[in-house]
C-alpha atoms as one frame of an Amber mdcrd trajectory, in Angstrom:
protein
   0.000   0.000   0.000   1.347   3.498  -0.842   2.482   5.731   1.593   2.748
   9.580   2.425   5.716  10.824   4.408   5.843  14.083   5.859   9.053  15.657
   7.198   9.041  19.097   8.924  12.229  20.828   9.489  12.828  24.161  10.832
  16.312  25.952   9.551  18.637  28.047  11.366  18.326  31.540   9.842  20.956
  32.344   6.984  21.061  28.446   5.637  18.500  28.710   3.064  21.431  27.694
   0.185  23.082  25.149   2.128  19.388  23.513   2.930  18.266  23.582  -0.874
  21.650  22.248  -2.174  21.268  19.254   0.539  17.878  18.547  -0.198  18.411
  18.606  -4.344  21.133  15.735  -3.515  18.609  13.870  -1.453  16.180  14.238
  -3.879  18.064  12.942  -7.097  19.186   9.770  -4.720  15.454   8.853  -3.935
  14.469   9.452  -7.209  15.947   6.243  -8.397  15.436   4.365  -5.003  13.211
   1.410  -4.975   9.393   2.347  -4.295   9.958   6.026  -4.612   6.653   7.685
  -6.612   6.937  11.517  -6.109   8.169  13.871  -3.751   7.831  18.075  -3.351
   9.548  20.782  -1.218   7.548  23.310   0.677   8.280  26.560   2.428   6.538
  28.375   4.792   4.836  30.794   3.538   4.544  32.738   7.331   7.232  31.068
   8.888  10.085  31.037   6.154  12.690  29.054   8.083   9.839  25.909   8.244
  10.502  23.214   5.244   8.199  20.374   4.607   8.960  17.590   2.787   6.007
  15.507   1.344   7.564  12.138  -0.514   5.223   9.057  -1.632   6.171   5.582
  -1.491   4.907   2.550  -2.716   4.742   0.480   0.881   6.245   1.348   4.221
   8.954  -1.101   3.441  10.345   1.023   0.635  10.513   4.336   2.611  12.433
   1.908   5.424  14.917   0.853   3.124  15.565   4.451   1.782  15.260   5.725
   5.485  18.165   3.221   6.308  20.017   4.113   3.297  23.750   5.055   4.253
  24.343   7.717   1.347  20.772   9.134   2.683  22.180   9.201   6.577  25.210
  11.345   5.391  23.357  13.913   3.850  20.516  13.907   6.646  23.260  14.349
   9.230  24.534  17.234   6.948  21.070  18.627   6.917  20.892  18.490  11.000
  23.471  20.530  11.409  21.531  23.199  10.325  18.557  23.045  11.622  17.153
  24.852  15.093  15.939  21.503  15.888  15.403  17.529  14.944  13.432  16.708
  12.171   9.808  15.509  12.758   8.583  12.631  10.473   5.292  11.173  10.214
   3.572   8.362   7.806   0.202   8.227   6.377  -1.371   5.476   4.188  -4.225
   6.287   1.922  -7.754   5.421   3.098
């Protein structure tokens, strides 16, 4: 069953370029993982230093695999160096 994931980060002010360049990188590596279907960047329109990250997967299993992904863990610890603080992720299926 397909799956929504939704990750919310909020950026330390002054790392919008470093942010963008790390999530382009994760993006072109998930676009040829296993089970990846779409994904899209949001900003904050009121709060610009909030980033969500909406991705679809084909099954829960797929988004594990890329979750446990070592290139994937390099850049995401790249990416938590700049943010004010940890990521929140959260997982819907469709109903």
């Amino acid at each position: 069953m397909a799956i929504k994931v939704i990750i919310e980060r909020r950026l330390k002010k002054g790392k919008e370029g470093e942010l963008a360049q790390l999530l382009r990188q994760l993006r072109y590596r998930a676009m040829v993982a296993p089970g990846y279907i779409s994904g899209e960047t949001l900003r904050s329109h009121d709060d610009p230093n909030l980033y969500v990250v909406i991705s679809t997967w084909k099954s829960l299993e797929d988004w594990r695999r890329w979750e446990e992904n070592p290139e994937r863990n390099q850049i995401q610890q790249k990416i938590n160096e700049l943010l004010e603080e940890p990521a929140s992720f959260r997982i819907f299926h469709f109903v």
